[in-house]
Amino acid sequence: SGADKPGAPSDRVVVQSAYFTLKSDSAILTHDRVKLIAASLDGYIVNANNENSVFRIPAIHFEAALDSVGALGEVLDRRISGKDVTDNYLDLNVRLENAIKTRDRYLTLLDKAQDISEMLSLERELEHLNGKIESLKGQLQQLEHIIVYATIGVTTETPFKRGIISEVAYQDSGVSWLFVRR
């Protein structure tokens, strides 16, 4: 099918992402579960702390990841986006193909060079083209990675519970109790 070949004329190449804000009684537990979701879907954590996590999973698991993250707590906000990068993807491929063809022509000319001056000039151009080719390959690989791996961000908000003793606070000097007065 056409969907197997990104960049085919009838296909659109889309970068998928989603961002959740969840209400949770335990932010730490929620983000531990986010890590498990990422691992279970062959993904990886981009960054994480006790309140925020960002992970990437193969785009084919995007819907499953959305369902799993949505089940972690009360969803306060959920934003899903798709960015069409088809033109950029096709442009990078064409530019890379043209640079490789140009390099091949310069290599043919280098084989036929008559003097040192001509050889040095061609070698400078080849060095420039090789740098351009490596740069284009790097850009293309980076783009292909974010096409194949969807990004999901999760932020948690925890409810504040009021009471006679609100919570135990851990500080560098030890444990201290916080009291709430009425």
PDB file of C-alpha atoms in Angstrom:
ATOM      1  CA  SER A   1       0.000   0.000   0.000  1.00  0.00           C
ATOM      2  CA  GLY A   2       1.034   3.640  -0.375  1.00  0.00           C
ATOM      3  CA  ALA A   3       1.231   4.084   3.409  1.00  0.00           C
ATOM      4  CA  ASP A   4       4.320   1.864   3.478  1.00  0.00           C
ATOM      5  CA  LYS A   5       6.297   4.349   1.391  1.00  0.00           C
ATOM      6  CA  PRO A   6       6.510   7.779   3.050  1.00  0.00           C
ATOM      7  CA  GLY A   7       6.672  10.560   0.522  1.00  0.00           C
ATOM      8  CA  ALA A   8       4.830   8.793  -2.288  1.00  0.00           C
ATOM      9  CA  PRO A   9       2.657  11.379  -4.071  1.00  0.00           C
ATOM     10  CA  SER A  10      -0.623  10.190  -2.491  1.00  0.00           C
ATOM     11  CA  ASP A  11       0.846   9.933   1.021  1.00  0.00           C
ATOM     12  CA  ARG A  12       1.185  12.574   3.647  1.00  0.00           C
ATOM     13  CA  VAL A  13       4.055  12.268   6.109  1.00  0.00           C
ATOM     14  CA  VAL A  14       2.862  13.333   9.555  1.00  0.00           C
ATOM     15  CA  VAL A  15       4.650  13.792  12.866  1.00  0.00           C
ATOM     16  CA  GLN A  16       2.278  12.809  15.689  1.00  0.00           C
ATOM     17  CA  SER A  17       2.304  14.185  19.218  1.00  0.00           C
ATOM     18  CA  ALA A  18       0.043  14.412  22.243  1.00  0.00           C
ATOM     19  CA  TYR A  19       0.190  16.227  25.563  1.00  0.00           C
ATOM     20  CA  PHE A  20      -1.811  15.298  28.651  1.00  0.00           C
ATOM     21  CA  THR A  21      -2.442  16.996  31.961  1.00  0.00           C
ATOM     22  CA  LEU A  22      -3.653  14.442  34.492  1.00  0.00           C
ATOM     23  CA  LYS A  23      -5.043  14.848  37.992  1.00  0.00           C
ATOM     24  CA  SER A  24      -3.425  12.224  40.183  1.00  0.00           C
ATOM     25  CA  ASP A  25      -3.144  11.478  43.892  1.00  0.00           C
ATOM     26  CA  SER A  26       0.479  10.401  43.365  1.00  0.00           C
ATOM     27  CA  ALA A  27       2.514  12.146  40.680  1.00  0.00           C
ATOM     28  CA  ILE A  28       5.491   9.870  41.339  1.00  0.00           C
ATOM     29  CA  LEU A  29       3.415   6.725  40.861  1.00  0.00           C
ATOM     30  CA  THR A  30       1.805   8.168  37.731  1.00  0.00           C
ATOM     31  CA  HIS A  31       5.167   8.917  36.130  1.00  0.00           C
ATOM     32  CA  ASP A  32       6.496   5.496  37.098  1.00  0.00           C
ATOM     33  CA  ARG A  33       3.517   4.077  35.202  1.00  0.00           C
ATOM     34  CA  VAL A  34       4.266   6.371  32.242  1.00  0.00           C
ATOM     35  CA  LYS A  35       7.731   4.806  32.075  1.00  0.00           C
ATOM     36  CA  LEU A  36       6.163   1.337  32.070  1.00  0.00           C
ATOM     37  CA  ILE A  37       3.779   2.328  29.260  1.00  0.00           C
ATOM     38  CA  ALA A  38       6.673   3.627  27.163  1.00  0.00           C
ATOM     39  CA  ALA A  39       8.669   0.429  27.708  1.00  0.00           C
ATOM     40  CA  SER A  40       5.694  -1.845  27.013  1.00  0.00           C
ATOM     41  CA  LEU A  41       5.123  -0.145  23.648  1.00  0.00           C
ATOM     42  CA  ASP A  42       8.787  -0.367  22.550  1.00  0.00           C
ATOM     43  CA  GLY A  43       9.329   3.294  23.327  1.00  0.00           C
ATOM     44  CA  TYR A  44      11.752   5.301  25.399  1.00  0.00           C
ATOM     45  CA  ILE A  45      11.762   8.197  27.844  1.00  0.00           C
ATOM     46  CA  VAL A  46      13.045  11.524  26.486  1.00  0.00           C
ATOM     47  CA  ASN A  47      12.963  13.206  29.893  1.00  0.00           C
ATOM     48  CA  ALA A  48      11.151  12.665  33.159  1.00  0.00           C
ATOM     49  CA  ASN A  49      10.816  13.991  36.664  1.00  0.00           C
ATOM     50  CA  ASN A  50       8.171  13.631  39.375  1.00  0.00           C
ATOM     51  CA  GLU A  51       5.698  15.957  37.629  1.00  0.00           C
ATOM     52  CA  ASN A  52       6.445  15.740  33.892  1.00  0.00           C
ATOM     53  CA  SER A  53       7.377  12.991  31.468  1.00  0.00           C
ATOM     54  CA  VAL A  54       7.994  12.991  27.741  1.00  0.00           C
ATOM     55  CA  PHE A  55       8.361   9.730  25.871  1.00  0.00           C
ATOM     56  CA  ARG A  56       8.468   8.460  22.312  1.00  0.00           C
ATOM     57  CA  ILE A  57       6.862   5.306  21.011  1.00  0.00           C
ATOM     58  CA  PRO A  58       6.615   3.841  17.520  1.00  0.00           C
ATOM     59  CA  ALA A  59       3.849   5.778  15.768  1.00  0.00           C
ATOM     60  CA  ILE A  60       2.012   2.521  15.105  1.00  0.00           C
ATOM     61  CA  HIS A  61       1.369   2.335  18.889  1.00  0.00           C
ATOM     62  CA  PHE A  62       0.161   5.950  19.176  1.00  0.00           C
ATOM     63  CA  GLU A  63      -3.529   5.120  19.804  1.00  0.00           C
ATOM     64  CA  ALA A  64      -2.654   2.438  22.367  1.00  0.00           C
ATOM     65  CA  ALA A  65      -0.391   4.907  24.172  1.00  0.00           C
ATOM     66  CA  LEU A  66      -3.156   7.537  24.222  1.00  0.00           C
ATOM     67  CA  ASP A  67      -5.562   5.033  25.765  1.00  0.00           C
ATOM     68  CA  SER A  68      -3.017   3.856  28.352  1.00  0.00           C
ATOM     69  CA  VAL A  69      -2.010   7.367  29.419  1.00  0.00           C
ATOM     70  CA  GLY A  70      -5.648   8.477  29.580  1.00  0.00           C
ATOM     71  CA  ALA A  71      -6.365   5.644  32.030  1.00  0.00           C
ATOM     72  CA  LEU A  72      -3.707   6.837  34.510  1.00  0.00           C
ATOM     73  CA  GLY A  73      -5.869   9.514  36.121  1.00  0.00           C
ATOM     74  CA  GLU A  74      -8.490  12.150  35.533  1.00  0.00           C
ATOM     75  CA  VAL A  75      -7.661  13.840  32.226  1.00  0.00           C
ATOM     76  CA  LEU A  76      -7.746  17.607  32.775  1.00  0.00           C
ATOM     77  CA  ASP A  77      -6.375  18.430  29.321  1.00  0.00           C
ATOM     78  CA  ARG A  78      -5.510  16.379  26.244  1.00  0.00           C
ATOM     79  CA  ARG A  79      -4.062  17.889  23.092  1.00  0.00           C
ATOM     80  CA  ILE A  80      -3.286  15.748  20.055  1.00  0.00           C
ATOM     81  CA  SER A  81      -1.570  17.148  17.010  1.00  0.00           C
ATOM     82  CA  GLY A  82      -0.228  16.008  13.701  1.00  0.00           C
ATOM     83  CA  LYS A  83       2.253  18.099  11.770  1.00  0.00           C
ATOM     84  CA  ASP A  84       2.428  17.458   8.041  1.00  0.00           C
ATOM     85  CA  VAL A  85       6.114  17.327   7.050  1.00  0.00           C
ATOM     86  CA  THR A  86       5.614  15.835   3.590  1.00  0.00           C
ATOM     87  CA  ASP A  87       7.059  18.809   1.701  1.00  0.00           C
ATOM     88  CA  ASN A  88      10.119  18.966   3.949  1.00  0.00           C
ATOM     89  CA  TYR A  89      10.644  15.194   3.675  1.00  0.00           C
ATOM     90  CA  LEU A  90      10.411  15.228  -0.114  1.00  0.00           C
ATOM     91  CA  ASP A  91      12.619  18.326  -0.386  1.00  0.00           C
ATOM     92  CA  LEU A  92      15.384  16.764   1.726  1.00  0.00           C
ATOM     93  CA  ASN A  93      15.285  13.589  -0.376  1.00  0.00           C
ATOM     94  CA  VAL A  94      15.513  15.535  -3.657  1.00  0.00           C
ATOM     95  CA  ARG A  95      18.324  17.759  -2.357  1.00  0.00           C
ATOM     96  CA  LEU A  96      20.249  14.691  -1.158  1.00  0.00           C
ATOM     97  CA  GLU A  97      19.750  12.876  -4.456  1.00  0.00           C
ATOM     98  CA  ASN A  98      20.920  15.944  -6.424  1.00  0.00           C
ATOM     99  CA  ALA A  99      23.992  16.417  -4.217  1.00  0.00           C
ATOM    100  CA  ILE A 100      24.971  12.755  -4.696  1.00  0.00           C
ATOM    101  CA  LYS A 101      24.557  13.043  -8.488  1.00  0.00           C
ATOM    102  CA  THR A 102      26.654  16.212  -8.515  1.00  0.00           C
ATOM    103  CA  ARG A 103      29.351  14.515  -6.428  1.00  0.00           C
ATOM    104  CA  ASP A 104      29.385  11.588  -8.876  1.00  0.00           C
ATOM    105  CA  ARG A 105      29.891  14.024 -11.781  1.00  0.00           C
ATOM    106  CA  TYR A 106      32.774  15.719  -9.946  1.00  0.00           C
ATOM    107  CA  LEU A 107      34.372  12.315  -9.276  1.00  0.00           C
ATOM    108  CA  THR A 108      34.198  11.557 -13.019  1.00  0.00           C
ATOM    109  CA  LEU A 109      35.785  14.940 -13.774  1.00  0.00           C
ATOM    110  CA  LEU A 110      38.493  14.308 -11.173  1.00  0.00           C
ATOM    111  CA  ASP A 111      39.447  11.065 -12.948  1.00  0.00           C
ATOM    112  CA  LYS A 112      39.889  13.065 -16.162  1.00  0.00           C
ATOM    113  CA  ALA A 113      41.708  16.054 -14.607  1.00  0.00           C
ATOM    114  CA  GLN A 114      44.804  17.110 -16.573  1.00  0.00           C
ATOM    115  CA  ASP A 115      46.754  19.141 -13.993  1.00  0.00           C
ATOM    116  CA  ILE A 116      47.216  19.678 -10.251  1.00  0.00           C
ATOM    117  CA  SER A 117      45.301  22.986 -10.206  1.00  0.00           C
ATOM    118  CA  GLU A 118      42.241  21.369 -11.756  1.00  0.00           C
ATOM    119  CA  MET A 119      42.484  18.397  -9.342  1.00  0.00           C
ATOM    120  CA  LEU A 120      42.743  20.667  -6.281  1.00  0.00           C
ATOM    121  CA  SER A 121      39.757  22.722  -7.418  1.00  0.00           C
ATOM    122  CA  LEU A 122      37.655  19.584  -7.937  1.00  0.00           C
ATOM    123  CA  GLU A 123      38.742  18.133  -4.583  1.00  0.00           C
ATOM    124  CA  ARG A 124      37.649  21.346  -2.812  1.00  0.00           C
ATOM    125  CA  GLU A 125      34.246  21.079  -4.467  1.00  0.00           C
ATOM    126  CA  LEU A 126      34.042  17.393  -3.531  1.00  0.00           C
ATOM    127  CA  GLU A 127      34.869  18.206   0.091  1.00  0.00           C
ATOM    128  CA  HIS A 128      32.123  20.843   0.122  1.00  0.00           C
ATOM    129  CA  LEU A 129      29.631  18.407  -1.457  1.00  0.00           C
ATOM    130  CA  ASN A 130      30.524  15.614   0.978  1.00  0.00           C
ATOM    131  CA  GLY A 131      29.817  17.987   3.886  1.00  0.00           C
ATOM    132  CA  LYS A 132      26.491  18.954   2.315  1.00  0.00           C
ATOM    133  CA  ILE A 133      25.578  15.289   1.733  1.00  0.00           C
ATOM    134  CA  GLU A 134      26.366  14.358   5.355  1.00  0.00           C
ATOM    135  CA  SER A 135      24.340  17.305   6.619  1.00  0.00           C
ATOM    136  CA  LEU A 136      21.353  16.378   4.452  1.00  0.00           C
ATOM    137  CA  LYS A 137      21.583  12.736   5.550  1.00  0.00           C
ATOM    138  CA  GLY A 138      21.602  13.845   9.187  1.00  0.00           C
ATOM    139  CA  GLN A 139      18.563  16.093   8.702  1.00  0.00           C
ATOM    140  CA  LEU A 140      16.722  13.313   6.892  1.00  0.00           C
ATOM    141  CA  GLN A 141      17.540  10.737   9.586  1.00  0.00           C
ATOM    142  CA  GLN A 142      16.337  13.115  12.298  1.00  0.00           C
ATOM    143  CA  LEU A 143      13.099  13.810  10.425  1.00  0.00           C
ATOM    144  CA  GLU A 144      12.527  10.105   9.751  1.00  0.00           C
ATOM    145  CA  HIS A 145      12.995   9.371  13.462  1.00  0.00           C
ATOM    146  CA  ILE A 146      10.300  11.810  14.558  1.00  0.00           C
ATOM    147  CA  ILE A 147       8.000  10.468  11.826  1.00  0.00           C
ATOM    148  CA  VAL A 148       8.437   6.878  13.001  1.00  0.00           C
ATOM    149  CA  TYR A 149       8.305   7.752  16.742  1.00  0.00           C
ATOM    150  CA  ALA A 150       5.341   9.723  18.093  1.00  0.00           C
ATOM    151  CA  THR A 151       5.913  11.976  21.119  1.00  0.00           C
ATOM    152  CA  ILE A 152       3.691  12.012  24.191  1.00  0.00           C
ATOM    153  CA  GLY A 153       4.060  14.411  27.104  1.00  0.00           C
ATOM    154  CA  VAL A 154       2.402  13.952  30.490  1.00  0.00           C
ATOM    155  CA  THR A 155       2.085  16.540  33.262  1.00  0.00           C
ATOM    156  CA  THR A 156       0.430  15.749  36.563  1.00  0.00           C
ATOM    157  CA  GLU A 157      -1.445  17.926  38.999  1.00  0.00           C
ATOM    158  CA  THR A 158      -2.060  16.588  42.488  1.00  0.00           C
ATOM    159  CA  PRO A 159      -4.941  17.778  44.648  1.00  0.00           C
ATOM    160  CA  PHE A 160      -4.033  19.625  47.850  1.00  0.00           C
ATOM    161  CA  LYS A 161      -5.574  17.951  50.889  1.00  0.00           C
ATOM    162  CA  ARG A 162      -6.313  20.163  53.881  1.00  0.00           C
ATOM    163  CA  GLY A 163      -6.473  18.842  57.422  1.00  0.00           C
ATOM    164  CA  ILE A 164      -5.072  19.117  60.946  1.00  0.00           C
ATOM    165  CA  ILE A 165      -1.780  17.652  59.746  1.00  0.00           C
ATOM    166  CA  SER A 166      -1.390  18.373  56.058  1.00  0.00           C
ATOM    167  CA  GLU A 167       1.631  16.273  55.148  1.00  0.00           C
ATOM    168  CA  VAL A 168       5.112  15.260  56.111  1.00  0.00           C
ATOM    169  CA  ALA A 169       7.768  17.400  54.427  1.00  0.00           C
ATOM    170  CA  TYR A 170      11.204  15.971  53.860  1.00  0.00           C
ATOM    171  CA  GLN A 171      14.018  18.473  54.123  1.00  0.00           C
ATOM    172  CA  ASP A 172      17.801  18.191  54.155  1.00  0.00           C
ATOM    173  CA  SER A 173      17.805  18.516  57.962  1.00  0.00           C
ATOM    174  CA  GLY A 174      15.351  15.675  58.499  1.00  0.00           C
ATOM    175  CA  VAL A 175      11.616  15.173  58.804  1.00  0.00           C
ATOM    176  CA  SER A 176       9.473  18.068  60.044  1.00  0.00           C
ATOM    177  CA  TRP A 177       5.689  18.127  60.526  1.00  0.00           C
ATOM    178  CA  LEU A 178       3.585  20.843  58.985  1.00  0.00           C
ATOM    179  CA  PHE A 179       0.449  21.848  60.835  1.00  0.00           C
ATOM    180  CA  VAL A 180      -2.507  23.685  59.408  1.00  0.00           C
ATOM    181  CA  ARG A 181      -4.299  26.072  61.831  1.00  0.00           C
ATOM    182  CA  ARG A 182      -7.897  27.038  61.416  1.00  0.00           C
TER     183      ARG A 182
END
